[in-house]
C-alpha atoms as one frame of an Amber mdcrd trajectory, in Angstrom:
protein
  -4.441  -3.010  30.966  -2.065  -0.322  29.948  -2.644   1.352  26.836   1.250
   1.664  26.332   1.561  -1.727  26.702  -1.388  -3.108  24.000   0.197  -0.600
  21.550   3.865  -2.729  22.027   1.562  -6.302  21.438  -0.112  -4.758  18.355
   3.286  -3.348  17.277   4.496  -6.954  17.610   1.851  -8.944  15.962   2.691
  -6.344  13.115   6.400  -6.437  12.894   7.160  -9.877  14.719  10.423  -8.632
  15.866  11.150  -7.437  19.778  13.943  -5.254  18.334  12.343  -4.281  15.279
   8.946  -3.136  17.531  12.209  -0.953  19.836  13.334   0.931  16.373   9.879
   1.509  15.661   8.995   3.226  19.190  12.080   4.589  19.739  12.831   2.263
  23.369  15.078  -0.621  23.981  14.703  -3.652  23.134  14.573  -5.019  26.829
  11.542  -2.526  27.335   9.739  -4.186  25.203  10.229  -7.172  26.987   9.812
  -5.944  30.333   6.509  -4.201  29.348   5.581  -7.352  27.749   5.905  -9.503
  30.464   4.057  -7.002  32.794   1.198  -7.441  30.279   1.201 -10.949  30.452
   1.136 -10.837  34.405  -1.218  -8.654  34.157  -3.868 -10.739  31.777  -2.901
 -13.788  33.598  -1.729 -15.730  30.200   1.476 -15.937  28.636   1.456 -13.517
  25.485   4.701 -14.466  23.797   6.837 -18.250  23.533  10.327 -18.534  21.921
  10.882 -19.122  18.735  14.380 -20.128  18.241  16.595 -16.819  19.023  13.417
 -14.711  18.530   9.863 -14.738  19.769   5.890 -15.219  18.433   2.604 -14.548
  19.859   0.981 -17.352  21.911  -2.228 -18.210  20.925  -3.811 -16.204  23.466
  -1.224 -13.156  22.777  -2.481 -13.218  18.975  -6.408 -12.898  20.026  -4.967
 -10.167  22.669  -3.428  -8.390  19.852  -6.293  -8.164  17.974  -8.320  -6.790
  20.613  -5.780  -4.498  21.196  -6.329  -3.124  17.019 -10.171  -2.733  18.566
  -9.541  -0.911  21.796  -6.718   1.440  20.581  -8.537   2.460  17.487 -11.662
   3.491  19.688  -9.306   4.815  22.280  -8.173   7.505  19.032 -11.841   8.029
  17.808 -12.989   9.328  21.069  -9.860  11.488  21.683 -10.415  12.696  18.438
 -14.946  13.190  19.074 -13.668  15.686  22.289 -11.392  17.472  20.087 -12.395
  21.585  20.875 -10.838  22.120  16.986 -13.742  21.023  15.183 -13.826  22.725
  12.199 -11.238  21.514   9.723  -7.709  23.408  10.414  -4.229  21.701   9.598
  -2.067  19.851   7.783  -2.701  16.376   6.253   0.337  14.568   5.602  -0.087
  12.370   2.293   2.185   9.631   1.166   0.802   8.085  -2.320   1.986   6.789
  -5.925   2.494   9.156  -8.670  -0.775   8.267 -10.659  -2.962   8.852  -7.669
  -1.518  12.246  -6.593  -2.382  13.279 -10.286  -5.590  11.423 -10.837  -7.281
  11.351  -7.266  -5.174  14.382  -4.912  -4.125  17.387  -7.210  -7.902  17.951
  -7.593  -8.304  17.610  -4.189  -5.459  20.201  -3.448  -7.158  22.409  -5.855
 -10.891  22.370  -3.736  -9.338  22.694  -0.762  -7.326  25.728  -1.775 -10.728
  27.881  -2.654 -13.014  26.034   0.019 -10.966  24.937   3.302  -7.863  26.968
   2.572  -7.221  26.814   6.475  -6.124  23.025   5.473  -3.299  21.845   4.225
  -1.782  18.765   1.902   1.735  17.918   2.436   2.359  15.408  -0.469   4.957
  13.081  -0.520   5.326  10.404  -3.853   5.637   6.807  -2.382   5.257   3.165
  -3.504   2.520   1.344  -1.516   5.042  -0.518   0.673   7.029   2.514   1.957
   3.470   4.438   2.052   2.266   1.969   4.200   5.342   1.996   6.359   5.313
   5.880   7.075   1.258   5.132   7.973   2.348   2.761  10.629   5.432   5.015
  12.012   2.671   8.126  12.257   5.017   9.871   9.349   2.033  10.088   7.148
  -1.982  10.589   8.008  -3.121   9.176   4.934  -1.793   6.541   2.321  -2.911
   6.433  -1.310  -1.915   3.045  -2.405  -2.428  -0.240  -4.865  -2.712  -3.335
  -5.609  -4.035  -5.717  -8.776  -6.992  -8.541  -8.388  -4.036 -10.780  -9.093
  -1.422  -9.552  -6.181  -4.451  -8.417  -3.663  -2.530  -6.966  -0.946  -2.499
  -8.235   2.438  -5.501  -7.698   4.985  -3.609  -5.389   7.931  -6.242  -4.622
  10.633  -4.821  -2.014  12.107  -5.385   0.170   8.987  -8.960   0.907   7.525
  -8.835   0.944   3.206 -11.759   2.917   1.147 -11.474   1.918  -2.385 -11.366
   4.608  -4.979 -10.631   3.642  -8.514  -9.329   0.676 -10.834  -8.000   0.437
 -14.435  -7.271  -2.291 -16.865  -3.390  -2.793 -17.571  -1.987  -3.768 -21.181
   0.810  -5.505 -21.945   2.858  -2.858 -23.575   5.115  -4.057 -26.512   7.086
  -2.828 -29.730   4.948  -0.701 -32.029   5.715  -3.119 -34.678   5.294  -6.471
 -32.491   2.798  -8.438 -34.705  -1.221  -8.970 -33.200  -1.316 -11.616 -30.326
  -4.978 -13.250 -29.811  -6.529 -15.067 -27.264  -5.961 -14.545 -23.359  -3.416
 -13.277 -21.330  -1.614 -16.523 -21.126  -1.498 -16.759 -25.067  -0.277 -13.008
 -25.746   2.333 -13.612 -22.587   3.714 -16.504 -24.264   4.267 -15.342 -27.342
   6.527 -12.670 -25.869   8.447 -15.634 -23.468  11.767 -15.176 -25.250  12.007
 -11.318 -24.412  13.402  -9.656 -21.488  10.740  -7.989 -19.212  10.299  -4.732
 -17.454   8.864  -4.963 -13.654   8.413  -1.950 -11.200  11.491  -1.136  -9.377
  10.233   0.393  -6.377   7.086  -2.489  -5.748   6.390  -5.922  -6.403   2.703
  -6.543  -7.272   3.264  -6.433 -10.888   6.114  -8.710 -10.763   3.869 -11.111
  -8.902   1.451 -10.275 -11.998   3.894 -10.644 -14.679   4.758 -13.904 -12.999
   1.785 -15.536 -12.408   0.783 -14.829 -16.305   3.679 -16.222 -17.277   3.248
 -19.721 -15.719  -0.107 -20.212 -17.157   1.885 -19.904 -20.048   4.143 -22.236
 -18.969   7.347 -20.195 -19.323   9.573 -18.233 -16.706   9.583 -14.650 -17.204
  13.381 -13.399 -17.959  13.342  -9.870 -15.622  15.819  -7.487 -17.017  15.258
  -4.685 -16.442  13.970  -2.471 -13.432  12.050   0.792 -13.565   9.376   3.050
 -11.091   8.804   5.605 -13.841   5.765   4.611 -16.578   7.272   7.047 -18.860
  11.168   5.371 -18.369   9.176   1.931 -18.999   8.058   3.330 -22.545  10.985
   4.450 -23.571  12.726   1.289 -22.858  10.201  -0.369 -24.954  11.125   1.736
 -27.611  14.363   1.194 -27.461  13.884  -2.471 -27.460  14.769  -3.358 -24.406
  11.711  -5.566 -23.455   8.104  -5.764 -22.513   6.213  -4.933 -19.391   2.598
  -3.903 -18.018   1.747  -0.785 -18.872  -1.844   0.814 -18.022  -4.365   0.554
 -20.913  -5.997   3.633 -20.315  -3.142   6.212 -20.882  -1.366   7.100 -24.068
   1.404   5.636 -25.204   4.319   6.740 -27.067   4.327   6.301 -31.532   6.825
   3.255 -30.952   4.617   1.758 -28.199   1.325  -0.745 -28.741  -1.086  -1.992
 -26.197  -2.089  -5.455 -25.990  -5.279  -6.138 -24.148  -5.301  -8.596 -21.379
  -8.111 -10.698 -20.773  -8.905 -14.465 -19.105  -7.864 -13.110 -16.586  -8.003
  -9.259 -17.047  -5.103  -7.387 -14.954  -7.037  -4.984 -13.176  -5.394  -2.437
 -10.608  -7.057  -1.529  -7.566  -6.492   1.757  -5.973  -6.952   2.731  -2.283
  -7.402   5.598   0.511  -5.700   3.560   3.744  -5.563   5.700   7.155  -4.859
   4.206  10.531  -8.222   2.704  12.387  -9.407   5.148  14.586  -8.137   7.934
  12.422 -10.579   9.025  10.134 -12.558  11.029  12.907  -9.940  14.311  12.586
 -11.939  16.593  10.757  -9.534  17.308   8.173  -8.480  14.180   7.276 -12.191
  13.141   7.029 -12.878  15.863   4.720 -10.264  14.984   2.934 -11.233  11.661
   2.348 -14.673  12.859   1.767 -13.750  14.342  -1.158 -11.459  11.567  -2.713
 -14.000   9.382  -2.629 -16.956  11.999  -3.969 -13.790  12.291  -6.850 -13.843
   8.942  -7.186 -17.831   7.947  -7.549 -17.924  10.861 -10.177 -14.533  10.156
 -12.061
């Protein structure tokens, strides 16, 4: 089997789109198909079947795929075990969210810079979904992403995930919003007739904010739309609604933290490379030390 031909099946058990899997690789769409087909002849099964004006994996095409995730990812670690450049040298190109880059890479940065100066971070701020897109289009090496216990992300095996750190979130609120006991569903409803904040750049906490919500048996009225922590504050302040805000930063004077618990909103942060990957020298040594950061942190 042709490697160039697994890596358009994997492509299309990812993005389930001929034409989407042609803008991805840069060919036409009727390459795709042709290759396809070849692959298929060449297996002896029939990969893909129509699916009104599109097309899905057979059966056999989907366990095909997955093999594919297997063979290509070895097929990278031993290019990357004969490599004559050994020694960490280069540039690792990071896409992650704004906490992380402080919290987890800026330290990193730092190490690197008196240790390993002959390698490089090129940082690049990102929401989990468009991190994870530039990991899949080879834009990025490494993706420093999220999710909560409430939104888990979705299991993608063509990507390998080392978890680094979590943190309880708060429901942040007017400084002079009176006490709410009990769990999350009781302090949520109690704030049912405001407008809520929600990330404008990802989705997990909306799923969050909504899920909360209908235990408390109300629909969640989202106003307003921001990526910035620091922009969500300040519309607190200026009364412009609630949102989920993490309990283990500060907060502005006209800001309070309510704690969240049964069930706690935890967030769940995450190294995430391509499988196969980790094997380059200096994107193992950077993850090395994100996750030493991490154990000690």
């Amino acid at each position: 089997m042709d490697l160039r031909r697994l890596r358009l099946l994997r492509e299309l058990a990812r993005l389930g789109s001929m034409r989407e899997v042609a803008g991805e690789l840069g060919v036409t769409t009727s390459t795709v198909s042709q290759q396809l087909a070849v692959l298929a002849r060449e297996v002896g099964v029939d990969l893909i079947e129509p699916a009104g004006r599109r097309v899905r994996l057979t059966p056999a095409g989907r366990r095909l795929a997955g093999h594919a995730v297997t063979i290509l990812a070895a097929v990278e670690a031993a290019r990357l075990d004969l490599d004559p450049q050994g020694q960490p040298a280069g540039t690792v190109r990071v896409a992650g969210f704004a906490t992380a880059v402080r919290r987890s890479l800026l330290p990193v940065a730092a190490d690197l810079a008196v240790r390993h100066p002959a390698v490089r971070l090129r940082i690049h701020e990102h929401e989990p979904t468009e991190a994870y897109a530039l990991l899949a289009a080879d834009g990025v090496d490494l993706a420093l992403t999220y999710d909560y216990h409430l939104a888990p992300a979705p299991v993608d095996h063509t990507v390998e995930a080392t978890a680094l750190w979590s943190t309880t979130w708060s429901l942040g609120v007017p400084a002079d919003a009176p006490p709410a006991p009990g769990g999350a569903p009781e302090v949520f409803r109690e704030f049912a007739a405001h407008d809520w904040i929600v990330n404008s750049r990802n989705t997990a906490d909306e799923v969050v904010v909504r899920a909360l919500a209908s235990m408390a048996d109300f629909e969640p009225r989202i106003e307003h739309r921001a990526d910035s922590l620091e922009l969500v504050q300040d519309m607190i302040v200026a009364g412009l609604g609630v949102g989920l805000l993490p309990a283990d930063q500060p907060t502005l004077p006209g800001v309070r933290l309510l704690p969240l618990v049964g069930p706690e909103v935890r967030m769940r942060s995450y190294a995430v490379t391509r499988r196969g990957r980790t094997g380059w020298p200096p994107l193992a040594l950077v993850l090395g030390l994100l996750t030493a950061d991490a154990a000690t942190g």
